Structures are given as C-alpha cells and as structure tokens.
XYZ file of C-alpha atoms in Angstrom:
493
model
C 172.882 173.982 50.162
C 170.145 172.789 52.844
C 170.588 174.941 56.455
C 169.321 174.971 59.458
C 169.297 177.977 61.910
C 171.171 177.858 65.148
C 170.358 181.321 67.047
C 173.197 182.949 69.120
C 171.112 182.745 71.874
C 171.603 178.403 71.794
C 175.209 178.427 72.605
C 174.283 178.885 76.526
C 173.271 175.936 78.243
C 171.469 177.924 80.934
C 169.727 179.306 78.105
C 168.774 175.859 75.931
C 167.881 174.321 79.471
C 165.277 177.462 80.328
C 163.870 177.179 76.916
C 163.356 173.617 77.556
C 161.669 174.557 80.634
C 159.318 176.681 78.708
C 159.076 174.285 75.810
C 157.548 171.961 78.110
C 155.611 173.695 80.065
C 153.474 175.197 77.026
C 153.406 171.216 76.151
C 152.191 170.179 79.089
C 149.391 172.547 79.285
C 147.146 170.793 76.031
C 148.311 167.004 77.708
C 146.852 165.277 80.121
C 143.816 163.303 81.345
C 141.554 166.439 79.728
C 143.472 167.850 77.037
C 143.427 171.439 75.091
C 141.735 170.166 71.678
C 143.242 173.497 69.965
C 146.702 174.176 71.786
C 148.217 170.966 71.137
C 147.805 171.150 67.593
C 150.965 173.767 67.932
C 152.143 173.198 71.672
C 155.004 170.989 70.472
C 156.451 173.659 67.583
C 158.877 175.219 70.764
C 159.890 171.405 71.613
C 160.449 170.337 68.065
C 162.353 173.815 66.867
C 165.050 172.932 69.908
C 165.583 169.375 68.796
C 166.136 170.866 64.833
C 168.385 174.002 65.874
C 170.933 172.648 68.327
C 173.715 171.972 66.324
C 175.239 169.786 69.832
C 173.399 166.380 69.464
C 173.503 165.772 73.399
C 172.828 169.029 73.998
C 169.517 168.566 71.807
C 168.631 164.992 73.652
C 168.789 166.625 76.638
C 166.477 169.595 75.993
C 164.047 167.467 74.457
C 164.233 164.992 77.430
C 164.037 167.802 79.816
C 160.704 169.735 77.990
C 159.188 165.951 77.614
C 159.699 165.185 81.243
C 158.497 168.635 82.598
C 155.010 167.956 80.418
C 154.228 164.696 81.002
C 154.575 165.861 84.971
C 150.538 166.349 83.988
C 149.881 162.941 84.457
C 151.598 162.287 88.364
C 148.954 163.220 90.312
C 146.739 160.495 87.917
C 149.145 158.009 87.896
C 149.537 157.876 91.923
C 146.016 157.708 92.759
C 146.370 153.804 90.227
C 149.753 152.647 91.510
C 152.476 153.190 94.470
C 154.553 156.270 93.617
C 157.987 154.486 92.389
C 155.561 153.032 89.767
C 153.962 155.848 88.697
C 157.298 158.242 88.672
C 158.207 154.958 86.067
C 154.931 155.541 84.334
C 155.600 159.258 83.667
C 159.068 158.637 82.589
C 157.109 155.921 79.873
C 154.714 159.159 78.827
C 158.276 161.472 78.420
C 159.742 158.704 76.632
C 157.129 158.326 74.094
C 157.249 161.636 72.943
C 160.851 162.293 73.246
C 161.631 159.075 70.921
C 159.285 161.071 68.536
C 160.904 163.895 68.414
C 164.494 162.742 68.589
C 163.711 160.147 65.687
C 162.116 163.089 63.403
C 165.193 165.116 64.322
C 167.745 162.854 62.924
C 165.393 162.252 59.778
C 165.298 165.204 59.002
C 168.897 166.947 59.651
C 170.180 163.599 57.544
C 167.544 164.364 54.126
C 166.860 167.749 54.733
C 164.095 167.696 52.113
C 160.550 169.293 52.153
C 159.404 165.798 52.051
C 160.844 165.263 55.836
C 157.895 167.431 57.371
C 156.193 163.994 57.867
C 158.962 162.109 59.787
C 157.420 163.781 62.874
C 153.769 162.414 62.294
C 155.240 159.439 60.897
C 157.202 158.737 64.101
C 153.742 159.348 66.199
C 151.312 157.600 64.402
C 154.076 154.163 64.960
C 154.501 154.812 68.610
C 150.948 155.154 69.056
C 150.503 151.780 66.995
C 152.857 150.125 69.139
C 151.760 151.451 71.602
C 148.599 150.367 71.604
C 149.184 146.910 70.375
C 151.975 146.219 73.285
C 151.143 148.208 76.590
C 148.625 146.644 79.331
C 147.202 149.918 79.290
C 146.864 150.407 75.233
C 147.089 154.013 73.911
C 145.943 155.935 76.608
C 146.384 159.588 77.405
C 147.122 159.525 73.310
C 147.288 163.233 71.597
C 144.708 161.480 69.119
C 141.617 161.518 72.083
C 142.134 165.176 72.011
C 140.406 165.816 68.916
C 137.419 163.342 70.263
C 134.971 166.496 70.192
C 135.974 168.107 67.026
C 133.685 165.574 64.939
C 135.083 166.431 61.242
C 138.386 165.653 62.063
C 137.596 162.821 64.387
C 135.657 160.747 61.485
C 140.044 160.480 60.339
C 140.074 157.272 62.874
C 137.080 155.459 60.506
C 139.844 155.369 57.890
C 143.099 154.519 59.855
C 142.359 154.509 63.753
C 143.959 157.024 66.124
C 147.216 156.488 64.431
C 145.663 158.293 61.093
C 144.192 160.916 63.168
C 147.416 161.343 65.241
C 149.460 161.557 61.760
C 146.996 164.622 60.683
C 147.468 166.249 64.439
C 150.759 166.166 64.407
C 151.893 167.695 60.485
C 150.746 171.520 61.346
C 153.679 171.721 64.288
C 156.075 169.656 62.242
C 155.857 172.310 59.224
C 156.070 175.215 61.670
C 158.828 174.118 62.988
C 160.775 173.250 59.983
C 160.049 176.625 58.673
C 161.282 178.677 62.082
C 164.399 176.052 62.307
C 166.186 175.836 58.708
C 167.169 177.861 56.299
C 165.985 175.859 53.275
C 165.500 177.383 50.325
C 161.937 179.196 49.874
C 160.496 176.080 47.193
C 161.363 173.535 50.092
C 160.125 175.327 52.975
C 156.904 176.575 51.088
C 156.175 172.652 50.179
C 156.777 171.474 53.921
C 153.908 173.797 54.778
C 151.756 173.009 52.286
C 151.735 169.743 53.020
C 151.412 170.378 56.607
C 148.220 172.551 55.790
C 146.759 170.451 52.610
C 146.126 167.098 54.618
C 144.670 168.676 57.493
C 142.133 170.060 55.649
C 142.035 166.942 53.402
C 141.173 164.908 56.335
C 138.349 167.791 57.542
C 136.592 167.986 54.267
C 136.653 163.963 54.199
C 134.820 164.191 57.946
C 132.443 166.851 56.990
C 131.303 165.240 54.403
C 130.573 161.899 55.797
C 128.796 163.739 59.108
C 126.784 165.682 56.050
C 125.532 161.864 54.504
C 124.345 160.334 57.727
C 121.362 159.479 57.214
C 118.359 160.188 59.144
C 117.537 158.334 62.133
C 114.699 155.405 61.583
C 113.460 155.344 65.023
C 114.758 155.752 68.397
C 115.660 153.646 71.169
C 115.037 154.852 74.511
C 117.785 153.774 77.047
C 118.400 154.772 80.726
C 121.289 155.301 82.502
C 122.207 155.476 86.468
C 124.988 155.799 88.569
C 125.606 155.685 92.113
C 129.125 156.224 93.001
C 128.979 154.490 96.808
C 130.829 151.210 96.875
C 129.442 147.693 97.939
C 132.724 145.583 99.378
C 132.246 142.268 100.154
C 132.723 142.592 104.598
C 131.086 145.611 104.653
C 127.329 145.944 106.842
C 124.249 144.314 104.729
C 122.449 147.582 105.323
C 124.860 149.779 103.250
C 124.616 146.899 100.809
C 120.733 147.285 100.739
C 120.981 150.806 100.753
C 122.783 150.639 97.596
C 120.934 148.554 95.984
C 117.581 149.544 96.625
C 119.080 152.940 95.207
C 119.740 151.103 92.029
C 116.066 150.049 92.178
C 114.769 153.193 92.664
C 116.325 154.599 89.849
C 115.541 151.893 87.485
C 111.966 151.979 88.545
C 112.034 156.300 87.470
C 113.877 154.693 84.588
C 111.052 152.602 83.194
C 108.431 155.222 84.221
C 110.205 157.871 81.899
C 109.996 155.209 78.910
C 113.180 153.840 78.982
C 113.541 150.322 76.873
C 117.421 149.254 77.886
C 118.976 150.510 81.232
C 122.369 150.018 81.852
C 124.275 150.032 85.418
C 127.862 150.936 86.159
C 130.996 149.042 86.552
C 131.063 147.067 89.604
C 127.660 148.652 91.587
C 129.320 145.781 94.031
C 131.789 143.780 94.637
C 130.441 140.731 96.374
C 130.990 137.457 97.589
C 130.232 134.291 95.717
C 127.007 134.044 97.700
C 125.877 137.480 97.792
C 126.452 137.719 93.706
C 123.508 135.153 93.579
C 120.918 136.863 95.585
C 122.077 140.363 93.469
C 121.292 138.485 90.250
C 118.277 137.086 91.352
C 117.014 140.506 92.821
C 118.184 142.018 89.723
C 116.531 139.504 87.328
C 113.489 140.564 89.265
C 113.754 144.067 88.468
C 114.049 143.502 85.040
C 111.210 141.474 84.760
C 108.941 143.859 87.236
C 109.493 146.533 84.597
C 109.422 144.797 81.463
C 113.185 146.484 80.260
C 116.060 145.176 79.425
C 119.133 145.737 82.232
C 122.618 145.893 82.043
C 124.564 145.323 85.873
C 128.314 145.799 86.624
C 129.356 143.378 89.313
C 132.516 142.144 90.731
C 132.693 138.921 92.498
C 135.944 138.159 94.778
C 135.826 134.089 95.622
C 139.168 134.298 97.626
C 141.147 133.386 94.946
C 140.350 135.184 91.282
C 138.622 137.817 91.453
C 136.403 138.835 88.423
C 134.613 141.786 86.419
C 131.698 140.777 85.289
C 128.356 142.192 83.345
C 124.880 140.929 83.818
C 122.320 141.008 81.014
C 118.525 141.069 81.965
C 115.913 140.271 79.078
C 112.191 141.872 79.858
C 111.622 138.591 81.250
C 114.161 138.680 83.740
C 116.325 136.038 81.844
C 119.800 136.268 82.430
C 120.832 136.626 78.571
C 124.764 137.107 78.476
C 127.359 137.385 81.692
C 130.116 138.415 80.008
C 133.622 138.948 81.519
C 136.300 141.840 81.701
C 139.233 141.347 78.981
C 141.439 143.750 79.731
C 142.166 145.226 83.110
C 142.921 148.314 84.763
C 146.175 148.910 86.839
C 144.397 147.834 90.380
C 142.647 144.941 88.852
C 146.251 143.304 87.685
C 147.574 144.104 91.275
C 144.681 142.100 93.016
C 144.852 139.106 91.226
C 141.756 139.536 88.791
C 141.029 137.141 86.049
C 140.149 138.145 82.502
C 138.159 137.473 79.767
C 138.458 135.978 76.234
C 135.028 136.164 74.964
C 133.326 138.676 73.293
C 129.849 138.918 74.109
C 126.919 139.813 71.247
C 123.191 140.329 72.008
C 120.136 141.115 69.973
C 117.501 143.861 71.684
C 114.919 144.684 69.635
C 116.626 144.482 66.635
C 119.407 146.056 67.038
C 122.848 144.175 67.322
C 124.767 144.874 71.143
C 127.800 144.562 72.416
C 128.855 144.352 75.736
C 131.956 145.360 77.296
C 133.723 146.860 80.338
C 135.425 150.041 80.639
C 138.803 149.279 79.872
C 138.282 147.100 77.349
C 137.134 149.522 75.160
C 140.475 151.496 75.357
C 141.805 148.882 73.530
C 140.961 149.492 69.575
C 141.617 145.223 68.938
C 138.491 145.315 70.942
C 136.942 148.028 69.636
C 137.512 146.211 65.958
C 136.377 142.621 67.509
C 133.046 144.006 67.874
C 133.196 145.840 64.812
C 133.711 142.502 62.771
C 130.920 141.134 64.537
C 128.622 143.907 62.918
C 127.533 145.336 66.479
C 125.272 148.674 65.985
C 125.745 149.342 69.519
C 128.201 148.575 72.785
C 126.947 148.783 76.342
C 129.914 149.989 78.247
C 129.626 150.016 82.133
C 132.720 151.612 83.097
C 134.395 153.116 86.918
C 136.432 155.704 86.676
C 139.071 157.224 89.243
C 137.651 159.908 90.992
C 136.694 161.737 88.355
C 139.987 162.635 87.438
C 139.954 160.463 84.505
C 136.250 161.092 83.435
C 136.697 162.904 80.112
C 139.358 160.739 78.570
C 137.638 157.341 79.748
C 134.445 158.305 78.085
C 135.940 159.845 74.833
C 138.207 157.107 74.707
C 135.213 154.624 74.261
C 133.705 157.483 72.161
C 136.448 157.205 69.589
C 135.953 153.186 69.555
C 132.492 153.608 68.094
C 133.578 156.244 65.463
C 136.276 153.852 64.320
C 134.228 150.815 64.022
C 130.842 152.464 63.204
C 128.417 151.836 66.138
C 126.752 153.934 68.968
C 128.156 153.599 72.452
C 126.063 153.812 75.896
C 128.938 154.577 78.894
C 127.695 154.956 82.551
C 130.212 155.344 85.012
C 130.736 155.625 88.242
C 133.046 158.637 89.564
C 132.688 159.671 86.102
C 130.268 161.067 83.108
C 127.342 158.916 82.083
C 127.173 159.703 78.004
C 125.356 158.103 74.752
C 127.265 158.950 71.478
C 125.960 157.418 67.967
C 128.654 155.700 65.490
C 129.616 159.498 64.103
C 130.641 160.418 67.568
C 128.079 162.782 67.778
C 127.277 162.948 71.932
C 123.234 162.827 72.724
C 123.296 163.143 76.351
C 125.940 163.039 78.921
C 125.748 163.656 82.708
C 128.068 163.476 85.838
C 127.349 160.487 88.539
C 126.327 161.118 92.323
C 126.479 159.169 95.624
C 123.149 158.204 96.811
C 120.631 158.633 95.969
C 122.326 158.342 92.882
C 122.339 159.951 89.278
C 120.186 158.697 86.024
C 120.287 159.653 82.593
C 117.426 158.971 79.564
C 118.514 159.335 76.134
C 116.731 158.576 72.882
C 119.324 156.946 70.759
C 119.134 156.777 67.111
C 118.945 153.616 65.475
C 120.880 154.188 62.706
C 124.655 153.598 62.733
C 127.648 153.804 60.002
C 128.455 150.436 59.711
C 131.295 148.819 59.096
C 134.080 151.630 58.463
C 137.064 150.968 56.268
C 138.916 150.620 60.026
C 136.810 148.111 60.688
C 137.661 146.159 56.975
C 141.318 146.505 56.835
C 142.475 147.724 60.386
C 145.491 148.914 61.495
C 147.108 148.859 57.828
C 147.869 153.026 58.089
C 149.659 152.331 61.157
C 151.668 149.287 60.190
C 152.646 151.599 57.025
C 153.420 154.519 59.591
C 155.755 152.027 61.056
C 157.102 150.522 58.425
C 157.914 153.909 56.904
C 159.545 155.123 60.321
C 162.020 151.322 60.234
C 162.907 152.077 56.678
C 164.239 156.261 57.401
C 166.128 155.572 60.163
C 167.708 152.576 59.194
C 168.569 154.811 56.152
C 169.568 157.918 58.124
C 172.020 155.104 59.401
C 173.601 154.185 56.080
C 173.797 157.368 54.734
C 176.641 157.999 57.854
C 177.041 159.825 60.835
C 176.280 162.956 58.943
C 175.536 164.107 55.641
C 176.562 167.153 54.323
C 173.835 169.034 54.664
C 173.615 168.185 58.484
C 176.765 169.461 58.817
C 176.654 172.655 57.148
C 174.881 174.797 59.887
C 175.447 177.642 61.084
C-alpha cells in the first residue's frame, strides 16, 4: 500500500507554523524582482514536503498559505513604489495565492493517485497558472519563476517550444520529485520513477537548448545600433530650460552616437512627457537630428492633452521622415491610474533590410505580443522601456529578453532607471549597460543580423500550456470523483 510520511515532529502546531516560517523564507530568497537562477530550482522542496506530510488538511492549507505569504513579502517594497499600499498588500496576497493554489492543487493530486506518475501535478499546476496568468492579468506573467532561468541560455531555448509555461513545467519537476521522495513512503519502483522523471526532462530540455545554441549559424553582417539614456524627467509645467537641458543631452549623445558608427539609435520610454504643442516642436527637432546624422532614431514620448494621455514611439528615417508613431498597448500600473489610452496596432518597419518591430516596455511582457510580432516575421523589436527606479531593471529587461527567444528575433531595450541591453533571437546578451542622469548614458552594440526565425512558439503558440491546463481541469475534477479520500490517502501514518 502507497504511504506517506508524517514525522512526530508535525503533530505541534507551533512546530508546522515555524517550519512554515522557514519554508518560506528559503522561498522567498530565489523570488523576487531579481531572482536566484539556481536556488529556486529546489527552494520550494521544504514548502511542498509540508503540504504532502500533514496528514490535517487545514493544518496543511495553512502552512502552505503561511510559507507563500512570508515569500512573496519580496515583492512589497516593489509593489508600493507602483500603487497605494492597500493595493499592493492585495497584490502580494495575488503573488501568495498563485503559488499556494499550486501547491495545494498538486497536494490533493497526488495524496488521491499516489502514483509515480503524480510527480508532474506540481509542474502541471504551474505551467496553467502561469498560462492563465498571463492571458488574464493587466500585468501578464510577471515576476514568473520562468524569467529566472532568462540567463541560463540552454534551458531558456525550452520557451521556443512552449513559452514560459514549458520552461516553468521543466523548473518546477526537480523540487516536485524531491519532495515526493522525502514525503511518502512509496515503494522503491515508484519513488525511483518520480525521480527519474524529475531528472530525465530536465536534461531533455538542456540537451534540446544546447543543441540549437550549437546550430546558430554564423552572423552575415552586423548592424551597428546605439543606445542612450538619460534618466531626468521632462513634465509638461515644468521650466523650458530643464526641458532644453534634456534634450540637448539627448542630442549630444546621439551626435557621439553617429560619430562611433552607429546605423539605428534608439531613445528611452518617455524622454518627455509633453504637451500637445511641445510634442510638435520635439518631433520636429528630433526629425532634424535624424536627418543631420544620416541614422535612423527611435524616441519615447508621452503626450498628456488634458484628457487621454498617451505612450507613444517616434520613428526617424536617415532623412528625418517620420516613418511609424506607434502607440503603447498595454500599460503599466500608473499609466491605468492616470487615464492613459492604449494601442491596438502593431507597428512593422524595414531598416536596411532587416524586418523591426516596435514596441514599448510593457508590452513586451505580454507573450500575445511577443507572438504578434513573431507572426509578422520581425528579425528585430526596438523596445524603449522606463523602469521603476531600478528596482525592477533585471526582470523588465529579461522579460523582453525571453520574448525574442520565444518568437525568434533580436531585441534592442534602453531604459530609463534601468539597464540598456541588445540580446539576439537565442537570448544570447551583446552589450548591456546601466542608465545615468545627465549628461546621460549611451551604449553601441554591433548586432548580428542573423536571427532564428519563426520558432515552433511562434507556429502553434500556447498549445503546451492549454494542454498544461487542460491536464490540471481533468485531475482534479477526478481527484473529486474518486471521493473525499481514497485509500491510499488515508492510510498514513
């Protein structure tokens, strides 16, 4: 008969409580804006052998609630700096909740079938909520355990095949077979299987991602692109001089730009945010630039009219012909707050021969946008992006990173308060640098011009993840008709 363990040590509430404590503490250090790419591939074994050896079911909802709550505490001090603190004490509660429904939901399909097989009901349950998540929340999958492995480029080529959902399926089978293996009692034949599963995929999914980085093909010319930043902030009643200040900063910089040999420059996220009438004289002084230097130029702008406010991009030609002005989709947490209007347009430009898309920070943390682009056969994005104080800086830019590995194209992300990086359609960063105030911050990079291509992501889309869901619906609704508890449930001891 199928056991799990229940140590002595578990009868004490104290004792379960403390050991939550713990269990999410060790959790919460590899979450978070900058995650531990290594510890949370086994941070969650403590957290998941709880919810599996607690033989009292409320006792194991609330251990799991309380380690889930004490590690998404990682995200408060992020979350108030975007929203009034009821709000984001809500938003952390959302993060908790996420990964407690995992847990609790892999819990109960596993006690129910108690079956080698069951070491995927925890990735199973992740890779849906992630899906969901993604496809329902105004703020998509972010902070997901799946941007964690953004720098680890075998495993990360996973999310060409089935998005962050596949890669968070692979991330998440190592803990699940640990803990099944420190939590029952099964017979040796089952719990040997559960790991070898848990270690067979993993390694499945690296060899698949080695191998692919190991057939990119070599580059067939370079384009040279420019980045600059300055983080100071043009508001629409503040004194012209700090306006012209900032601007003639941006100048500068794209001037040293075009003197180092760069082809495309691209500016941040709103370099301004400007009145109807000031927004013409920046795009004509802009326009200017671009044709002075003979480059193409990217500019972030917002424009406030009183009523809707809206995110906008700028595209220069070499001839100072304004090419595309392309518009925000999705918005960031301050933007919905003030009123701003969005986008429903993709935009798509040729530069010398190479296939561009444009979009705007958080639009790229989206992977329906990511894919849009991808469909469109884009070989690069332009990404002009603002992030929060630098707090967010390494999960804004991997996050767009992890866009162009899924759909197969480089990405070009300067932001302000943030990192200014290049990264090719493997992932694969070629230059990456912090932004300043003024004087400001620029970056040259010499970008390959070869990409992947569309990626089987790109083709059939979020098809692992509806499967991962699908697969999730159909367990617990059996868990449900099998009855309160099967046999092997109840015989623990």
């Amino acid at each position: 008969m199928l056991q799990s363990r229940t140590p002595s040590l578990l009868q004490r509430p104290i004792v379960v409580v403390l050991l939550a404590v713990a269990a999410g503490l060790l959790l919460r250090s590899a979450i978070g804006p900058e995650p531990n790419a290594w510890l949370i591939w086994f941070a969650p074994v403590p957290t998941l052998w709880l919810a599996l050896s607690l033989r009292r079911r409320g006792l194991a909802h609330l251990a799991v609630l309380i380690a889930t709550l004490v590690a998404a505490t990682t995200y408060a001090s992020y979350l108030r700096m975007l929203m009034p603190a009821p709000f984001a004490a809500l938003a952390v509660c959302g993060f908790a909740a996420g990964w407690w429904l995992a847990i609790m939901l892999a819990q109960r399909i596993v006690l129910r079938f108690a079956r080698w097989w069951t070491v995927l009901a925890y990735p199973l349950t992740w890779a849906a909520i992630d899906l969901v998540m993604g496809r329902q929340l105004p703020d998509g999958q972010w902070g997901s355990a799946a941007y964690s492995q953004s720098e680890w480029l075998p495993m990360l080529q996973t999310t060409a095949l089935g998005g962050t959902p596949a890669l968070l399926f692979v991330l998440c089978l190592p803990a699940s077979g640990l803990a099944l293996w420190l939590a029952t009692s099964w017979p040796a034949r089952q719990r040997i299987l559960a790991l070898a599963v848990a270690a067979i995929v993993p390694l499945a999914a690296f060899g698949y991602g080695s191998a692919r980085l190991q057939a990119a093909p070599e580059a067939s010319g370079h384009l040279r692109i420019g980045l600059a930043s300055i983080d100071d902030l043009v508001l629409p009643r503040m004194p012209e001089a700090v306006a012209t200040e900032v601007r003639e900063g941006y100048a500068r910089l794209v001037a040293q730009l075009a003197d180092e040999g760069a082809e495309l420059i691209v500016l941040p996220e709103k370099a301004a945010i400007l009145a109807p009438a000031a927004a013409t004289v920046w795009q004509r002084d802009f326009a200017a630039l671009a044709r002075q230097h003979g480059v193409w130029l990217e500019v972030g702008v917002g424009i406030d009219d009183g009523r809707a406010p809206r995110n906008q991009a700028w595209l220069f030609d070499p001839e100072g012909r304004l090419r595309q002005d392309y518009e925000k989709l999705r918005l960031a947490p301050p933007e919905r707050r003030q009123g701003y209007r969005h986008g429903s347009e993709i935009a798509v430009q040729e530069i010398d021969g190479l296939r561009t898309g444009l979009a705007i920070c958080k639009d790229m943390h989206f992977a329906s946008v990511g894919r849009r682009y991808g469909r469109d056969a884009v070989g690069l994005m332009l990404v002009p992006a603002w992030d929060f104080d630098y707090v967010d800086a390494w999960m804004g830019a991997r996050m767009t990173l992890v866009r162009g590995v899924e759909n197969g194209y480089a990405v070009v992300r300067p932001a302000r308060e943030g990192l200014m990086s290049v990264s090719d359609g493997w992932g694969r960063l070629i230059a990456e640098a912090r932004s300043a105030p003024l004087p400001g911050a620029r970056l040259l990079a010499q970008l390959p011009r070869t990409s992947p291509g569309m990626t089987p992501y790109t083709r059939v889309g979020d098809v692992f993840g509806l499967l991962c869901l699908l697969a999730t619906l159909t367990l617990v609704l059996a868990t449900w008709r099998r009855g309160h508890a099967s046999p092997t449930a109840r015989r623990t001891h």
